[in-house]
Amino acid sequence: MGGWKLSRETEGISIYYRWLNTDSLRTREMRAQFFIHAKIPAILRQFTKVENYLSWAVGIKECRIKIINDSSWVTYALMDYPWPMKQKDLVTRHVVKKSRSETEIIIYAEPKAFPPKEGIERMQNYTGEWKFVSAGEGNTLIDYRAVSFTKPVFPRFILDPVIQKLFIDSFHELKYLAETQ
């Protein structure tokens, strides 16, 4: 596992990548770090309500959320990627773990939790993590990581700018919603 390398920094959001090797695939893990001027509960609310999620998750055309309990839910997200990328969906289980100063949302693919849609490719191998660390004075450090173990169809020089823009726009929207609600 390699070290993190800064790929892009814009308006307080830093995007990093590192290489991961498995038996059959070499892929990259993405990491983003930024601050939100809101407490952790205000940020968590943005993940469990469909209307909130659709407001901040840029590039998501459709979303459904099944609440399992106070610390777990399953999200269905239909991506609205620009051409020439294929339309995909992703079903993920989210599990919240709390300690005194930080909260984590552990994310992993659970593709069978929602029925498949005809003509839509379902992402199968995906993991992620949101870490929210209290930084004092109402600020929270956000540390997001995600990795897909699906071989990309297009080269990185085509995908990276598109994916980074979607993520950065999403992080700005999440920040705005958490700070204003």
mmCIF file of C-alpha atoms in Angstrom:
data_model
loop_
_atom_site.group_PDB
_atom_site.id
_atom_site.type_symbol
_atom_site.label_atom_id
_atom_site.label_comp_id
_atom_site.label_asym_id
_atom_site.label_seq_id
_atom_site.Cartn_x
_atom_site.Cartn_y
_atom_site.Cartn_z
ATOM 1 C CA MET A 1 0.000 0.000 0.000
ATOM 2 C CA GLY A 2 1.507 3.306 -1.088
ATOM 3 C CA GLY A 3 1.383 6.692 0.593
ATOM 4 C CA TRP A 4 -1.202 9.372 -0.109
ATOM 5 C CA LYS A 5 -0.391 11.855 -2.885
ATOM 6 C CA LEU A 6 -2.181 15.186 -3.180
ATOM 7 C CA SER A 7 -3.975 15.354 -6.526
ATOM 8 C CA ARG A 8 -6.047 18.515 -6.240
ATOM 9 C CA GLU A 9 -6.721 21.291 -3.766
ATOM 10 C CA THR A 10 -9.537 23.756 -4.248
ATOM 11 C CA GLU A 11 -11.510 26.035 -1.922
ATOM 12 C CA GLY A 12 -10.460 24.205 1.245
ATOM 13 C CA ILE A 13 -10.972 20.691 -0.149
ATOM 14 C CA SER A 14 -7.957 18.431 -0.633
ATOM 15 C CA ILE A 15 -8.191 15.304 -2.829
ATOM 16 C CA TYR A 16 -5.587 12.554 -2.438
ATOM 17 C CA TYR A 17 -5.006 9.158 -4.030
ATOM 18 C CA ARG A 18 -2.966 6.103 -3.134
ATOM 19 C CA TRP A 19 -2.458 2.818 -4.906
ATOM 20 C CA LEU A 20 -3.830 -0.450 -3.529
ATOM 21 C CA ASN A 21 -2.887 -3.888 -4.832
ATOM 22 C CA THR A 22 -5.037 -7.007 -4.640
ATOM 23 C CA ASP A 23 -4.452 -10.455 -6.098
ATOM 24 C CA SER A 24 -6.139 -9.537 -9.364
ATOM 25 C CA LEU A 25 -6.314 -5.744 -9.529
ATOM 26 C CA ARG A 26 -4.325 -2.606 -8.908
ATOM 27 C CA THR A 27 -6.641 0.279 -8.038
ATOM 28 C CA ARG A 28 -6.604 3.638 -6.306
ATOM 29 C CA GLU A 29 -8.237 4.730 -3.111
ATOM 30 C CA MET A 30 -9.487 8.311 -3.045
ATOM 31 C CA ARG A 31 -9.408 10.510 0.027
ATOM 32 C CA ALA A 32 -10.836 13.973 0.601
ATOM 33 C CA GLN A 33 -10.326 16.238 3.599
ATOM 34 C CA PHE A 34 -12.088 19.486 4.447
ATOM 35 C CA PHE A 35 -13.745 21.351 7.326
ATOM 36 C CA ILE A 36 -17.420 22.065 7.899
ATOM 37 C CA HIS A 37 -18.530 24.725 10.370
ATOM 38 C CA ALA A 38 -21.213 22.521 11.930
ATOM 39 C CA LYS A 39 -21.416 19.925 14.662
ATOM 40 C CA ILE A 40 -21.410 16.223 13.835
ATOM 41 C CA PRO A 41 -25.196 15.603 14.331
ATOM 42 C CA ALA A 42 -26.022 18.334 11.773
ATOM 43 C CA ILE A 43 -23.715 16.638 9.265
ATOM 44 C CA LEU A 44 -25.067 13.131 9.924
ATOM 45 C CA ARG A 45 -28.622 14.314 9.141
ATOM 46 C CA GLN A 46 -27.534 14.927 5.558
ATOM 47 C CA PHE A 47 -26.980 11.186 5.013
ATOM 48 C CA THR A 48 -30.239 9.641 6.226
ATOM 49 C CA LYS A 49 -32.924 11.732 4.511
ATOM 50 C CA VAL A 50 -33.491 11.291 0.776
ATOM 51 C CA GLU A 51 -34.205 14.977 0.135
ATOM 52 C CA ASN A 52 -30.995 16.019 1.914
ATOM 53 C CA TYR A 53 -28.905 13.372 0.156
ATOM 54 C CA LEU A 54 -30.217 14.390 -3.270
ATOM 55 C CA SER A 55 -29.485 18.045 -2.457
ATOM 56 C CA TRP A 56 -25.804 17.509 -1.789
ATOM 57 C CA ALA A 57 -24.806 14.340 -3.691
ATOM 58 C CA VAL A 58 -24.088 15.840 -7.112
ATOM 59 C CA GLY A 59 -24.398 13.307 -9.916
ATOM 60 C CA ILE A 60 -27.095 11.225 -8.201
ATOM 61 C CA LYS A 61 -30.312 11.018 -10.219
ATOM 62 C CA GLU A 62 -32.321 8.815 -7.854
ATOM 63 C CA CYS A 63 -31.932 7.837 -4.213
ATOM 64 C CA ARG A 64 -33.747 5.568 -1.781
ATOM 65 C CA ILE A 65 -32.826 5.006 1.847
ATOM 66 C CA LYS A 66 -33.935 2.125 4.105
ATOM 67 C CA ILE A 67 -33.331 2.919 7.762
ATOM 68 C CA ILE A 68 -32.342 -0.249 9.653
ATOM 69 C CA ASN A 69 -31.871 1.374 13.077
ATOM 70 C CA ASP A 70 -30.332 4.524 14.628
ATOM 71 C CA SER A 71 -26.853 3.564 13.462
ATOM 72 C CA SER A 72 -27.412 1.708 10.199
ATOM 73 C CA TRP A 73 -29.134 2.256 6.859
ATOM 74 C CA VAL A 74 -28.961 1.086 3.262
ATOM 75 C CA THR A 75 -28.778 3.590 0.393
ATOM 76 C CA TYR A 76 -29.670 3.022 -3.246
ATOM 77 C CA ALA A 77 -28.084 5.619 -5.555
ATOM 78 C CA LEU A 78 -28.552 5.824 -9.319
ATOM 79 C CA MET A 79 -25.677 7.784 -10.820
ATOM 80 C CA ASP A 80 -26.254 10.395 -13.490
ATOM 81 C CA TYR A 81 -22.777 10.438 -14.993
ATOM 82 C CA PRO A 82 -22.083 12.467 -18.122
ATOM 83 C CA TRP A 83 -21.596 10.763 -21.477
ATOM 84 C CA PRO A 84 -19.663 8.630 -22.405
ATOM 85 C CA MET A 85 -19.791 6.928 -18.996
ATOM 86 C CA LYS A 86 -22.337 4.141 -18.493
ATOM 87 C CA GLN A 87 -25.232 4.637 -16.122
ATOM 88 C CA LYS A 88 -24.554 2.762 -12.887
ATOM 89 C CA ASP A 89 -26.173 2.307 -9.538
ATOM 90 C CA LEU A 90 -24.721 1.528 -6.144
ATOM 91 C CA VAL A 91 -26.320 -0.037 -3.078
ATOM 92 C CA THR A 92 -24.417 0.497 0.160
ATOM 93 C CA ARG A 93 -24.841 -0.302 3.825
ATOM 94 C CA HIS A 94 -23.829 2.516 6.187
ATOM 95 C CA VAL A 95 -22.881 1.744 9.790
ATOM 96 C CA VAL A 96 -22.235 4.558 12.291
ATOM 97 C CA LYS A 97 -19.618 4.164 15.018
ATOM 98 C CA LYS A 98 -19.259 6.906 17.628
ATOM 99 C CA SER A 99 -16.610 7.799 20.171
ATOM 100 C CA ARG A 100 -16.209 10.889 22.323
ATOM 101 C CA SER A 101 -14.627 13.173 19.700
ATOM 102 C CA GLU A 102 -15.305 11.449 16.378
ATOM 103 C CA THR A 103 -17.945 9.607 14.437
ATOM 104 C CA GLU A 104 -17.381 7.238 11.532
ATOM 105 C CA ILE A 105 -19.716 6.007 8.837
ATOM 106 C CA ILE A 106 -18.379 2.727 7.477
ATOM 107 C CA ILE A 107 -19.706 2.008 3.977
ATOM 108 C CA TYR A 108 -19.664 -1.217 2.015
ATOM 109 C CA ALA A 109 -21.489 -2.484 -1.040
ATOM 110 C CA GLU A 110 -24.625 -4.506 -0.405
ATOM 111 C CA PRO A 111 -25.828 -5.010 -3.994
ATOM 112 C CA LYS A 112 -28.728 -7.345 -3.191
ATOM 113 C CA ALA A 113 -30.471 -5.006 -0.720
ATOM 114 C CA PHE A 114 -32.430 -3.361 -3.572
ATOM 115 C CA PRO A 115 -33.655 -5.087 -6.742
ATOM 116 C CA PRO A 116 -31.595 -4.463 -9.896
ATOM 117 C CA LYS A 117 -32.845 -2.091 -12.614
ATOM 118 C CA GLU A 118 -32.891 -3.251 -16.198
ATOM 119 C CA GLY A 119 -30.142 -1.685 -18.315
ATOM 120 C CA ILE A 120 -28.282 -0.261 -15.303
ATOM 121 C CA GLU A 121 -24.917 -1.705 -14.289
ATOM 122 C CA ARG A 122 -24.671 -2.257 -10.532
ATOM 123 C CA MET A 123 -21.363 -1.532 -8.804
ATOM 124 C CA GLN A 124 -20.390 -4.590 -6.770
ATOM 125 C CA ASN A 125 -17.097 -4.002 -4.968
ATOM 126 C CA TYR A 126 -17.086 -0.681 -3.158
ATOM 127 C CA THR A 127 -16.004 0.415 0.303
ATOM 128 C CA GLY A 128 -15.816 3.809 1.908
ATOM 129 C CA GLU A 129 -15.617 5.695 5.145
ATOM 130 C CA TRP A 130 -16.629 9.110 6.394
ATOM 131 C CA LYS A 131 -14.806 10.231 9.515
ATOM 132 C CA PHE A 132 -16.065 13.306 11.370
ATOM 133 C CA VAL A 133 -13.666 14.697 13.993
ATOM 134 C CA SER A 134 -14.703 17.532 16.319
ATOM 135 C CA ALA A 135 -12.201 20.339 15.795
ATOM 136 C CA GLY A 136 -13.542 22.812 18.373
ATOM 137 C CA GLU A 137 -15.557 26.026 18.045
ATOM 138 C CA GLY A 138 -18.318 24.233 16.111
ATOM 139 C CA ASN A 139 -15.963 22.969 13.395
ATOM 140 C CA THR A 140 -15.689 19.386 12.156
ATOM 141 C CA LEU A 141 -12.854 17.865 10.151
ATOM 142 C CA ILE A 142 -14.223 15.624 7.400
ATOM 143 C CA ASP A 143 -12.032 12.756 6.205
ATOM 144 C CA TYR A 144 -13.677 10.768 3.401
ATOM 145 C CA ARG A 145 -12.198 7.674 1.743
ATOM 146 C CA ALA A 146 -13.574 5.491 -1.028
ATOM 147 C CA VAL A 147 -12.339 2.694 -3.242
ATOM 148 C CA SER A 148 -13.985 0.665 -5.971
ATOM 149 C CA PHE A 149 -12.435 -2.630 -6.964
ATOM 150 C CA THR A 150 -14.075 -2.538 -10.389
ATOM 151 C CA LYS A 151 -11.728 -2.093 -13.323
ATOM 152 C CA PRO A 152 -12.398 1.311 -14.957
ATOM 153 C CA VAL A 153 -13.642 1.390 -18.543
ATOM 154 C CA PHE A 154 -11.902 4.690 -19.378
ATOM 155 C CA PRO A 155 -8.336 5.839 -18.624
ATOM 156 C CA ARG A 156 -7.716 7.908 -15.486
ATOM 157 C CA PHE A 157 -6.857 11.055 -17.456
ATOM 158 C CA ILE A 158 -10.457 11.035 -18.743
ATOM 159 C CA LEU A 159 -12.213 9.890 -15.548
ATOM 160 C CA ASP A 160 -10.304 11.799 -12.861
ATOM 161 C CA PRO A 161 -11.378 15.351 -13.797
ATOM 162 C CA VAL A 162 -15.039 14.292 -14.100
ATOM 163 C CA ILE A 163 -15.107 12.295 -10.851
ATOM 164 C CA GLN A 164 -13.140 14.933 -8.921
ATOM 165 C CA LYS A 165 -15.537 17.672 -10.037
ATOM 166 C CA LEU A 166 -18.567 15.623 -8.949
ATOM 167 C CA PHE A 167 -17.002 14.938 -5.544
ATOM 168 C CA ILE A 168 -15.829 18.521 -4.988
ATOM 169 C CA ASP A 169 -19.242 19.915 -5.955
ATOM 170 C CA SER A 170 -20.864 17.376 -3.601
ATOM 171 C CA PHE A 171 -18.580 18.333 -0.708
ATOM 172 C CA HIS A 172 -19.407 22.032 -1.219
ATOM 173 C CA GLU A 173 -23.141 21.232 -1.200
ATOM 174 C CA LEU A 174 -22.798 19.032 1.918
ATOM 175 C CA LYS A 175 -20.906 21.831 3.644
ATOM 176 C CA TYR A 176 -23.570 24.394 2.693
ATOM 177 C CA LEU A 177 -26.486 22.227 3.867
ATOM 178 C CA ALA A 178 -24.858 21.239 7.166
ATOM 179 C CA GLU A 179 -23.895 24.840 7.928
ATOM 180 C CA THR A 180 -27.299 26.347 7.089
ATOM 181 C CA GLN A 181 -29.866 23.834 8.373
#
